[in-house]
Short mmCIF file of C-alpha atoms in Angstrom, two decimals:
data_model
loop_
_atom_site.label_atom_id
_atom_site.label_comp_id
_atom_site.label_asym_id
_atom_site.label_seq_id
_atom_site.Cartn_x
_atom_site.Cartn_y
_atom_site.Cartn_z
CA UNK A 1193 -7.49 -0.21 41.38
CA UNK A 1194 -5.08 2.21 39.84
CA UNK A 1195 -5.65 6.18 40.51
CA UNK A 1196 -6.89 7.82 37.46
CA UNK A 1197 -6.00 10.97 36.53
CA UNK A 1198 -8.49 13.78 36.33
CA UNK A 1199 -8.57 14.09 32.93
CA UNK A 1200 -9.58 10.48 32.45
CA UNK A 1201 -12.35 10.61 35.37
CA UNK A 1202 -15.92 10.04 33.74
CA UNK A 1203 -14.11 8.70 30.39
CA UNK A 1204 -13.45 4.97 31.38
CA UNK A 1205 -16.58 3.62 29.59
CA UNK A 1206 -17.99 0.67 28.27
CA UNK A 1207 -17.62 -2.79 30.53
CA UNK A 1208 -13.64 -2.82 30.87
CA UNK A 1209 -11.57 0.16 32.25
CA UNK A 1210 -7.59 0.78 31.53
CA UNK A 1211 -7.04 -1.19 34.39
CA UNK A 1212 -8.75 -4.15 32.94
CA UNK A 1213 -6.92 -3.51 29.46
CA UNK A 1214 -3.66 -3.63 31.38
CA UNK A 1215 -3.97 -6.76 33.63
CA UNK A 1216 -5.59 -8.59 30.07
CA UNK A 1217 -2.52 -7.59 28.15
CA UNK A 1218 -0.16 -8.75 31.38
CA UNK A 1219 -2.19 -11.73 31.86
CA UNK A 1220 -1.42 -13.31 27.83
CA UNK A 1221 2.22 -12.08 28.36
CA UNK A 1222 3.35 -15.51 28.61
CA UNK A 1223 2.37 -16.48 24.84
CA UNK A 1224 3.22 -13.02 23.62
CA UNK A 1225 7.13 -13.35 24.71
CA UNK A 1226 6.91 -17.45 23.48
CA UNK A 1227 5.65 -15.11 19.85
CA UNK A 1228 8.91 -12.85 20.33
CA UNK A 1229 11.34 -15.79 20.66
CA UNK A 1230 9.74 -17.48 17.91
CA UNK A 1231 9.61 -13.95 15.49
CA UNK A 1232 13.66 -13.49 17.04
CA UNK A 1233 14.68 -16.78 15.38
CA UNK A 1234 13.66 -15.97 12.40
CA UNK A 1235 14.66 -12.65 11.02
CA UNK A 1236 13.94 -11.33 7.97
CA UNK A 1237 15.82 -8.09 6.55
CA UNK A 1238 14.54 -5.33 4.23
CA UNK A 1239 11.61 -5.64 2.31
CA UNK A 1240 10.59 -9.37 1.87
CA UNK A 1241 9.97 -11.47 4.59
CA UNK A 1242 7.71 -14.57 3.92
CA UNK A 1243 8.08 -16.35 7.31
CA UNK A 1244 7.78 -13.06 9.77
CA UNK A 1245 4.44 -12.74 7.02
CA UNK A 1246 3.34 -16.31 7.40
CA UNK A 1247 3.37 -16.10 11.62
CA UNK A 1248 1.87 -12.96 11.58
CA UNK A 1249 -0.96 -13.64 9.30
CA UNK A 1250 -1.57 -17.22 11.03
CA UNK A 1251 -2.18 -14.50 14.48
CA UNK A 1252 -4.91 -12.20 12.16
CA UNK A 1253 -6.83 -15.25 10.97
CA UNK A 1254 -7.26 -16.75 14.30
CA UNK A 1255 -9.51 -13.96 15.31
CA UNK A 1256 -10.84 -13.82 11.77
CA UNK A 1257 -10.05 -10.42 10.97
CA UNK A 1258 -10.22 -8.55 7.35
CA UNK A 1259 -7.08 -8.69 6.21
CA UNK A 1260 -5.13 -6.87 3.47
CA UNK A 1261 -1.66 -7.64 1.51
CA UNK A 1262 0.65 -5.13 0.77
CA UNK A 1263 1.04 -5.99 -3.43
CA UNK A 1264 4.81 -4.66 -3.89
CA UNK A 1265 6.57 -5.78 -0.49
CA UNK A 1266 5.30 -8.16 2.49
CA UNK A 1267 3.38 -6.04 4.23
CA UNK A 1268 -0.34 -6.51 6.07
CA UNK A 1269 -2.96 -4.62 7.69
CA UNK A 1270 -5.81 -6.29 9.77
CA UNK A 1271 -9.15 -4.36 10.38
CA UNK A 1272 -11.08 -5.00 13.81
CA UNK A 1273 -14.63 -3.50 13.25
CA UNK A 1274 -16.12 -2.56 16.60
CA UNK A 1275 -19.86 -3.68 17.50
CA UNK A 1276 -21.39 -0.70 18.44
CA UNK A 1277 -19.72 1.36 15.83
CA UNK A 1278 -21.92 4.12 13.76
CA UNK A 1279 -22.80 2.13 10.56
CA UNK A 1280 -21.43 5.03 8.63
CA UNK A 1281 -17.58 4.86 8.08
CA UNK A 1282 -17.34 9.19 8.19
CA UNK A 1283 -19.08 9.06 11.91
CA UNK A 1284 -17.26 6.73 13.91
CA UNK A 1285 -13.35 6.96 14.88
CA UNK A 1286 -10.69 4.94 13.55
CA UNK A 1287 -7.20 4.21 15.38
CA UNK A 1288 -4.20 2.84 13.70
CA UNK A 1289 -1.81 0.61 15.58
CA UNK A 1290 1.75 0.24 13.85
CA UNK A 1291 4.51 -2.95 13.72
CA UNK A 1292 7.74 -3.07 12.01
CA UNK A 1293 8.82 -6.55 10.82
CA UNK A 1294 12.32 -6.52 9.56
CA UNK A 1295 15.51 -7.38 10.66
CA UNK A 1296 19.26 -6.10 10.14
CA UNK A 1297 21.82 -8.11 8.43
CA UNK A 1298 23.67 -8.32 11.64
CA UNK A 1299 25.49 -11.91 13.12
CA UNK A 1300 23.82 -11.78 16.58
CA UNK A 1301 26.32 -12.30 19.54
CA UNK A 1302 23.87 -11.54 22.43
CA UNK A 1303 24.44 -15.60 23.60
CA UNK A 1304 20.86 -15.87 24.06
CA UNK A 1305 19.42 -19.47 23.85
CA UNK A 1306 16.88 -18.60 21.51
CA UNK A 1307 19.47 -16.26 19.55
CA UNK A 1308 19.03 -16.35 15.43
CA UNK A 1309 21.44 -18.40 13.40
CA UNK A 1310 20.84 -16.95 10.19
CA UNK A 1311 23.03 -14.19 9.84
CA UNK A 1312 20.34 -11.85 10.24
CA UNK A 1313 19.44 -10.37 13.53
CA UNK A 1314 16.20 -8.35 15.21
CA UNK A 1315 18.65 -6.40 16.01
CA UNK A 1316 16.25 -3.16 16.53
CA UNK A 1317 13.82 -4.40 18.83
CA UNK A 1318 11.01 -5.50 15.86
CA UNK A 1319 10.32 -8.31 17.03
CA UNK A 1320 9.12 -7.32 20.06
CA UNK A 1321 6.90 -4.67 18.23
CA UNK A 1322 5.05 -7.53 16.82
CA UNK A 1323 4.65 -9.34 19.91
CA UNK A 1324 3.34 -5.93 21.64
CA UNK A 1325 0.89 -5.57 18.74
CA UNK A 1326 -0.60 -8.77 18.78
CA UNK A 1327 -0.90 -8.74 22.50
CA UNK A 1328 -3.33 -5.40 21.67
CA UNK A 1329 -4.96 -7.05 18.89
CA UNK A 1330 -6.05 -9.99 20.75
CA UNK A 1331 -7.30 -7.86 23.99
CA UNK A 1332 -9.46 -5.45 21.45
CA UNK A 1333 -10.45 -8.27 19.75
CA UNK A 1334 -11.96 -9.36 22.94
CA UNK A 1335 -13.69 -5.85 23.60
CA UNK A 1336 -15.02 -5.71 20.17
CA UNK A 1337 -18.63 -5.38 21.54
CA UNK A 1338 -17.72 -2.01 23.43
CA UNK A 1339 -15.70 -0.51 20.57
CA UNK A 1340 -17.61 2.66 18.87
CA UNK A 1341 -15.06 2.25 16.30
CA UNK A 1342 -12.43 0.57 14.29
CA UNK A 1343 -8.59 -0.17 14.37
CA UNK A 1344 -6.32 -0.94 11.68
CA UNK A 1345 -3.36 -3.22 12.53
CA UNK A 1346 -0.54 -1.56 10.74
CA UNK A 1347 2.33 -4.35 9.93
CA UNK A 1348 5.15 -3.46 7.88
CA UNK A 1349 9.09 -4.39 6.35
CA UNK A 1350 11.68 -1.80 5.62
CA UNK A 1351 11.75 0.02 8.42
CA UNK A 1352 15.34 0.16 9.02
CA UNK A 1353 16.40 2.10 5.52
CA UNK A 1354 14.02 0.46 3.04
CA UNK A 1355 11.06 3.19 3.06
CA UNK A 1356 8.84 -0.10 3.64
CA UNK A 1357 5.87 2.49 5.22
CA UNK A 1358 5.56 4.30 1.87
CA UNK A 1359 5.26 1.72 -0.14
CA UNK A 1360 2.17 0.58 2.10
CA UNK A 1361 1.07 4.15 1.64
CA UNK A 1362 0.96 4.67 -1.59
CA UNK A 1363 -0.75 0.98 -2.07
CA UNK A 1364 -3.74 2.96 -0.20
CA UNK A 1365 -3.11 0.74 2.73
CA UNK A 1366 -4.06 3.80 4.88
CA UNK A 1367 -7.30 3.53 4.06
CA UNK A 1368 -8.14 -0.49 5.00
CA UNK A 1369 -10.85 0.16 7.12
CA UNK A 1370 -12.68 2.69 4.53
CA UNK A 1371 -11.17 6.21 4.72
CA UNK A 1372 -7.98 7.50 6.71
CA UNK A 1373 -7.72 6.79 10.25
CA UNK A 1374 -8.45 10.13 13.27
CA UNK A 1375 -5.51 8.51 15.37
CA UNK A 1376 -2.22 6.82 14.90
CA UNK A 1377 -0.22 5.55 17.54
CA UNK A 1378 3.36 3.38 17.34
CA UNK A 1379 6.12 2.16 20.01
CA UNK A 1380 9.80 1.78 19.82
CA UNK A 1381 11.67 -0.29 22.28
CA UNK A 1382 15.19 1.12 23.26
CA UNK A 1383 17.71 -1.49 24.56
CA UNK A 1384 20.19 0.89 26.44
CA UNK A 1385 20.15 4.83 27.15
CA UNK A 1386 17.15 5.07 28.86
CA UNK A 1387 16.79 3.38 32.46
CA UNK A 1388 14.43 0.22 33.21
CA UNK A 1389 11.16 1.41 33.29
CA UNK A 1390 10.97 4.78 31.03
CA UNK A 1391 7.84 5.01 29.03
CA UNK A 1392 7.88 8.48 27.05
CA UNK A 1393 8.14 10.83 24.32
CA UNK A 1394 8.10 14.71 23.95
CA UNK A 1395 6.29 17.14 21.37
CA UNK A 1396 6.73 17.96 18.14
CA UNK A 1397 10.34 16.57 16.45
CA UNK A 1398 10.98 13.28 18.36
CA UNK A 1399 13.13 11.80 16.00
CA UNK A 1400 15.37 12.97 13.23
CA UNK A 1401 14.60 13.18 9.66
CA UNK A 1402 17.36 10.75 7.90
CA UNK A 1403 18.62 11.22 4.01
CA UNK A 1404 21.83 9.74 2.40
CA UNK A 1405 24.01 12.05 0.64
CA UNK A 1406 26.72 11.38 -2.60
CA UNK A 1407 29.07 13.75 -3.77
CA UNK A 1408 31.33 12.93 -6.83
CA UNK A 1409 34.20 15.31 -7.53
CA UNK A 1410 35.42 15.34 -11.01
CA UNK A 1411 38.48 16.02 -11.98
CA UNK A 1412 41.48 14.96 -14.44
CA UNK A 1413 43.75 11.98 -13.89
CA UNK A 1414 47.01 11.10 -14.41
CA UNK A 1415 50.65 10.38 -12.96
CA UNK A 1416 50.94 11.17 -9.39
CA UNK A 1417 54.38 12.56 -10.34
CA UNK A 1418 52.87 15.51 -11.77
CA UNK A 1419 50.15 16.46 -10.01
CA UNK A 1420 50.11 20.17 -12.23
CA UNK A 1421 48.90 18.28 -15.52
CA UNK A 1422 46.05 17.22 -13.80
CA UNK A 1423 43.16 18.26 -11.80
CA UNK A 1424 42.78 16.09 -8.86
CA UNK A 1425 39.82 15.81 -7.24
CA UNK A 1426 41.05 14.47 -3.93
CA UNK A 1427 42.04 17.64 -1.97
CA UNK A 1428 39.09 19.19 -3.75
CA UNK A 1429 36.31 16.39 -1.65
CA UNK A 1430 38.84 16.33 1.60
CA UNK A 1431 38.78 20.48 1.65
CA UNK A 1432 34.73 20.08 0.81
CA UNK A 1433 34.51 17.48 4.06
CA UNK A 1434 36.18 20.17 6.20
CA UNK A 1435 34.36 23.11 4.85
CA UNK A 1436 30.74 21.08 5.41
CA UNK A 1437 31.52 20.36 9.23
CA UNK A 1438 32.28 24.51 9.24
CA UNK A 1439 29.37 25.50 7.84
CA UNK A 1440 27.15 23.49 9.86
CA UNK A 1441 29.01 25.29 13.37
CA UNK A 1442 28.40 28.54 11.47
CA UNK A 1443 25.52 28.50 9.72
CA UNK A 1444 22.96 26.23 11.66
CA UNK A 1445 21.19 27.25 14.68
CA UNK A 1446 22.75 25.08 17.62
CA UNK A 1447 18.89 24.50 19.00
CA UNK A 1448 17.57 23.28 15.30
CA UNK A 1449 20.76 21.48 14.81
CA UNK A 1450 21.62 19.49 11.61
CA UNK A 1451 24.09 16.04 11.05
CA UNK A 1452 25.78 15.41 8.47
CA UNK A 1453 28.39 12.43 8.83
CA UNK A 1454 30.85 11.18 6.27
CA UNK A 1455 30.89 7.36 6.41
CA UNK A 1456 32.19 6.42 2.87
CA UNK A 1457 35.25 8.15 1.17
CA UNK A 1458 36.71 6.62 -2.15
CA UNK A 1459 38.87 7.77 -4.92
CA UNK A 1460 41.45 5.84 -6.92
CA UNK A 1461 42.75 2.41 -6.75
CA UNK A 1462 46.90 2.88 -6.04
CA UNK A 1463 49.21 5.71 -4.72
CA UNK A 1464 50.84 6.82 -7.67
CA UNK A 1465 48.07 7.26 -9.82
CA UNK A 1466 45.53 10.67 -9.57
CA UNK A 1467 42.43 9.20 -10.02
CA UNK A 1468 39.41 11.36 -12.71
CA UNK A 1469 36.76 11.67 -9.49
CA UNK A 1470 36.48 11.38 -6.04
CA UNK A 1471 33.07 10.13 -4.18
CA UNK A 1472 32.07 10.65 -0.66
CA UNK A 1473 29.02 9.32 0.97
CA UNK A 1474 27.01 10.95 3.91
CA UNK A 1475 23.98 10.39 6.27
CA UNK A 1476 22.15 14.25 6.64
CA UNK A 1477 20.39 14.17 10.33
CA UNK A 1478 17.87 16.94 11.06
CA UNK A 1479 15.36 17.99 13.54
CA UNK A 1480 13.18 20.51 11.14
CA UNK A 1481 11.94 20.53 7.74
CA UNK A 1482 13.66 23.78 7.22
CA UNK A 1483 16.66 22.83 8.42
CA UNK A 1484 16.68 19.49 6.69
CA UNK A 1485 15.69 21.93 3.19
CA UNK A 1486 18.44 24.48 4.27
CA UNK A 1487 20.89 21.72 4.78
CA UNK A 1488 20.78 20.27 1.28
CA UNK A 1489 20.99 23.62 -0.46
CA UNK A 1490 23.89 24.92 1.07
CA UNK A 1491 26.23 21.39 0.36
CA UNK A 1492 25.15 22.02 -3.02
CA UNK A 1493 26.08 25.50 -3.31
CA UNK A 1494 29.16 24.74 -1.13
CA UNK A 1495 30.08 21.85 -3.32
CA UNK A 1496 29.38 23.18 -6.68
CA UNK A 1497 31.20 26.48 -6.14
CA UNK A 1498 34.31 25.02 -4.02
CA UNK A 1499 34.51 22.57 -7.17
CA UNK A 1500 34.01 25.08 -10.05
CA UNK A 1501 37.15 27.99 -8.25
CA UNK A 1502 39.46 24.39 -8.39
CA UNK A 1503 38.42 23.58 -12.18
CA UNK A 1504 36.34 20.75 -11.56
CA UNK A 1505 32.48 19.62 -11.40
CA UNK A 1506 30.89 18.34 -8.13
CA UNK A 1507 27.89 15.70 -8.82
CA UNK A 1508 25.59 15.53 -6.12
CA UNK A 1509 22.56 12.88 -5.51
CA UNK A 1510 20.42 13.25 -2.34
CA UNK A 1511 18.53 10.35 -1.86
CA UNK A 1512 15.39 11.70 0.80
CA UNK A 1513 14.49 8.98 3.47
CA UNK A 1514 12.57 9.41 6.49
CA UNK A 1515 11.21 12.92 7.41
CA UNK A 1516 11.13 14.37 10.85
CA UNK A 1517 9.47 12.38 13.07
CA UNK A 1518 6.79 14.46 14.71
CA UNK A 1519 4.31 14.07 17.26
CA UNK A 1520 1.12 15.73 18.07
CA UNK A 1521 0.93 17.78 20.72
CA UNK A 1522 -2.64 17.05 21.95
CA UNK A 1523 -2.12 13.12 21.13
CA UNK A 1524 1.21 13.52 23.67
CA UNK A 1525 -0.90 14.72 26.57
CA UNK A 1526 -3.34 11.87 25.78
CA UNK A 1527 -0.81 8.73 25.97
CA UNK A 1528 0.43 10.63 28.65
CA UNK A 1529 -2.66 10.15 30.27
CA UNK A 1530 -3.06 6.35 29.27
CA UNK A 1531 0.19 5.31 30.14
CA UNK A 1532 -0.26 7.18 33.63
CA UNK A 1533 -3.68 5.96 34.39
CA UNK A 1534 -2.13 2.18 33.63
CA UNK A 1535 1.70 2.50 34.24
CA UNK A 1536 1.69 4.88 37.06
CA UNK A 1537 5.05 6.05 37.74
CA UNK A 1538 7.09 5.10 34.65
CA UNK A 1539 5.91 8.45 32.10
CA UNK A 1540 8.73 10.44 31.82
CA UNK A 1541 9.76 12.91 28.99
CA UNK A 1542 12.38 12.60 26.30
CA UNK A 1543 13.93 15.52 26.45
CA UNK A 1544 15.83 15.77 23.42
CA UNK A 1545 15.06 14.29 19.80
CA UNK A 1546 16.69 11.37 18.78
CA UNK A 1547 19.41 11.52 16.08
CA UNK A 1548 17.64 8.23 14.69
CA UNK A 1549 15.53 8.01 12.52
CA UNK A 1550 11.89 6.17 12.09
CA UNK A 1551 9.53 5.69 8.82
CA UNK A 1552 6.37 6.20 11.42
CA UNK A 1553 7.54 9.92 10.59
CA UNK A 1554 5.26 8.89 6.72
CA UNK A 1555 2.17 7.59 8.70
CA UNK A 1556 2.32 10.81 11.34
CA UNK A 1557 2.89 13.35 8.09
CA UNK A 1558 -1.16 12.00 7.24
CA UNK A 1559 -2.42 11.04 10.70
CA UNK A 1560 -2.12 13.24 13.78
CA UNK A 1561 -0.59 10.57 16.47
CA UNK A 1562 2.19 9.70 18.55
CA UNK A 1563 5.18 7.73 18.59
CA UNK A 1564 6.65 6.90 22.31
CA UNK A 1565 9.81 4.85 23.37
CA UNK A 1566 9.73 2.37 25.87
CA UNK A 1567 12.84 1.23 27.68
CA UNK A 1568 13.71 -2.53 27.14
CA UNK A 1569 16.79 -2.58 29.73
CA UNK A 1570 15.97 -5.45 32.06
CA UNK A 1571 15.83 -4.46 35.59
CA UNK A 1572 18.87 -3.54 37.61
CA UNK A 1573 21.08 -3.26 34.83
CA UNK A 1574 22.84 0.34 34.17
CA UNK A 1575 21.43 1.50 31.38
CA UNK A 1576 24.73 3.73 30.38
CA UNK A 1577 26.28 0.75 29.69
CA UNK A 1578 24.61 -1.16 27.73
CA UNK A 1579 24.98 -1.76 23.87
CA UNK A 1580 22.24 0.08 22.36
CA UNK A 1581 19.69 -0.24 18.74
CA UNK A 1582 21.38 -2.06 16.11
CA UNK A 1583 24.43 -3.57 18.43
CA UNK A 1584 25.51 -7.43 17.67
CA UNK A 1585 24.75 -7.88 21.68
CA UNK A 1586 21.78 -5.20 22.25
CA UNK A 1587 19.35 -6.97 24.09
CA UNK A 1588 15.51 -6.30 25.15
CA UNK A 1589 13.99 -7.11 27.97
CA UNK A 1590 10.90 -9.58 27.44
CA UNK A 1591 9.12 -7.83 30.33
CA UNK A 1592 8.44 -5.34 28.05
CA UNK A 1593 6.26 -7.05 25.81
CA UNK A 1594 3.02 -6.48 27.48
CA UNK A 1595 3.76 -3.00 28.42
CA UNK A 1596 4.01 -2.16 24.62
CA UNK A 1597 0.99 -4.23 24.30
CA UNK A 1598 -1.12 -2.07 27.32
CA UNK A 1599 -0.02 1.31 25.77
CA UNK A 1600 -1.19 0.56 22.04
CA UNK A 1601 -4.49 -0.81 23.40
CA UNK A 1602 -5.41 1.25 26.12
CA UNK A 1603 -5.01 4.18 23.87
CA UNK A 1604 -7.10 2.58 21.03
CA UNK A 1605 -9.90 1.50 23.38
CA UNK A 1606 -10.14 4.92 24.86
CA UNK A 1607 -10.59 6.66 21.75
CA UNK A 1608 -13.25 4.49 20.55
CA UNK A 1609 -15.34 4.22 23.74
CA UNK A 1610 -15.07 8.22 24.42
CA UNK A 1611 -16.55 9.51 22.28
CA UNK A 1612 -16.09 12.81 24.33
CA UNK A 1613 -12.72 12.56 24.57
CA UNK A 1614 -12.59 12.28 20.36
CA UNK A 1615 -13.83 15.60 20.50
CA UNK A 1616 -11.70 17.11 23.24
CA UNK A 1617 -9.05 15.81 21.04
CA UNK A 1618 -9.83 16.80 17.66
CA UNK A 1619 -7.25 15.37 15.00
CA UNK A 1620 -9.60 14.35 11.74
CA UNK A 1621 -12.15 12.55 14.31
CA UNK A 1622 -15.75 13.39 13.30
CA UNK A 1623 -18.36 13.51 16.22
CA UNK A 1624 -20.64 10.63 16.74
CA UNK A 1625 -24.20 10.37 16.67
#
């Protein structure tokens, strides 16, 4: 029997304890990773992806769940209603469990045997998250009877750019199970950077907020043998890309740090013509709201006023993404707690944010919850040099599948067979009677 830590003593209710959850979800790990290599052969990018739907639905209706469509993009939610649940949906807790679905349009090189060979490639671990998620759905399923509550199985496209979560969201796919759920928890697998065996998070900003950027100088064309009849707009954007990279050393506090990368420069078609605009295109990183509001107001005013002393006119779009990414502080110190009382030894915490970005940041700006990475470098490999997220040859471990599977439903069956704990914890959770 594992050691349970003192904050969980007196809270493992009901007939199973964590211990039970974890050797269940370790126990069906066999069919969950035959699931992944299936869901890996088959990816699906952005928004639409009828066969990742059809194998994921054909998992909900085996255990006869209520299930909900997503209208506007393939998208699903199943609803587990737990047997000794309050009969009123405003006293009894409700947990929401998250999977991404969609792929990258990357050619896979990883040599694997059950490697895609559509162009496309789960690329970002997502296939895996759907593996882990079924793996909790099928153990809760099987603890129904004990369950005081209800979870929502949160599947969704888009992850990777594609604002796929929102779209659920404003569909009112929040609110499957009857009103908006007390808890939301969500896993991301991580193919290099952290060791074998690292099962974390930190507080507050764990991953970066993530926005695209355009700036179009406009200027006046013409010969390139006379560059003083015109105004061109090239110097203009590469003294603007320069002046940007100052003002974020300047004018940014180096512990709420900002990003802002120029991926995309283009102007012109030939060398001897001075082309009417300039366009560059940027990815804006931050770790704060106000830093992620400061950031776009000062390009602007940077932008606009380097391109109005020069003549010109600077158009700028910023097209938002994905907002910070931040956890709860009290739902840390409770999958803390999970993942210690049934992965002793492999918590640790991520001490800095990501860069990256994640649309779980939309779910946790409603729910209080908490995302947490779990390495997917297989044992004895050197996780510093490995190819990480979104590499042609980053590859996850498949002994990782059940451990996403134990952390999603330990922490869902705790919450809804402790009561006590609901209230030690209090996020939107109303007290039971």
């Amino acid at each position: 029997m594992q050691r349970v830590p003192d904050m969980m003593k007196g809270m493992v209710m009901g007939i199973a304890t964590l211990e039970d959850i974890r050797r269940q979800c370790h126990n069906i790990s066999d069919e969950l990773i035959a699931l992944r290599h299936e869901l890996h052969q088959i990816p699906e990018p952005q928004l639409y992806l009828p066969l990742t739907a059809k194998r994921i639905e054909k998992e909900i209706n085996a255990l006869g769940l209520e299930l909900t469509r997503c209208q506007t993009v393939t998208g699903m939610c199943a609803v587990l209603r737990g047997k000794a649940a309050h009969p009123d949906i405003h006293h009894r807790p409700i947990v929401l469990l998250r999977a991404d679905m969609d792929a990258l349009p990357v050619v896979e090189e990883t040599g694997l045997e059950w490697a895609s060979t559509n162009g496309n490639m789960h690329g970002c671990g997502h296939d895996v998250h759907m593996a882990g998620l079924v793996g909790a759905m099928r153990v809760l399923y099987a603890h129904r009877e004990e369950l005081k509550g209800d979870v929502v199985f949160f599947f969704q496209s888009g992850e990777e750019g594609w604002n796929g979560a929102q779209y659920m969201i404003d569909e009112g796919m929040l609110k499957v199970a009857g009103r908006m759920p007390d808890h939301a928890y969500g896993v991301h697998v991580w193919s290099a950077r952290y060791p074998a065996g690292f099962i974390g998070t930190r507080k507050g900003a764990m991953m970066a907020s993530s926005d695209t950027l355009k700036i179009t100088i406009v200027g006046r064309g013409g010969h390139g043998s006379a560059p003083h009849e015109v105004a061109d707009p090239v110097p203009v954007l590469a003294e603007l890309i320069l002046a940007i990279q100052v003002m974020i050393t300047r004018e940014f506090d180096i512990f709420d740090p900002v990003v802002a990368t120029c991926g995309h420069i283009h102007a012109g078609k030939v060398g001897n013509v001075i082309p009417d605009e300039a366009h560059a295109e940027y990815t804006l990183r931050a770790f704060s709201p106000q830093a992620r509001t400061t950031l776009h107001s000062r390009i602007s005013e940077l932008a606009e006023g380097l391109a109005r002393s020069r003549g010109m006119e600077a158009r700028i779009e910023f097209i938002p993404l994905y907002p910070v990414t931040v956890n709860d502080g009290a739902e840390v110190d409770f999958v803390q707690e999970i993942v210690e009382a049934t992965l002793p030894g492999r918590w640790a915490e991520q001490e800095t944010p990501m860069a990256a970005a994640e649309d779980f940041a939309k779910i946790l700006e409603h729910i209080p919850g908490c995302f947490v990475g779990i390495s997917a470098v297989e044992q004895g490999e050197d996780h510093r040099h490995l190819s990480f997220n979104h590499s042609s040859r980053a590859h996850f471990s498949d002994s990782v599948i059940a451990d996403c599977s134990t952390v999603l439903a330990a922490a869902a069956y705790q919450r809804l067979t402790s009561p006590s704990l609901n209230e030690s914890h209090p996020g939107k959770v109303l007290t039971q009677s």
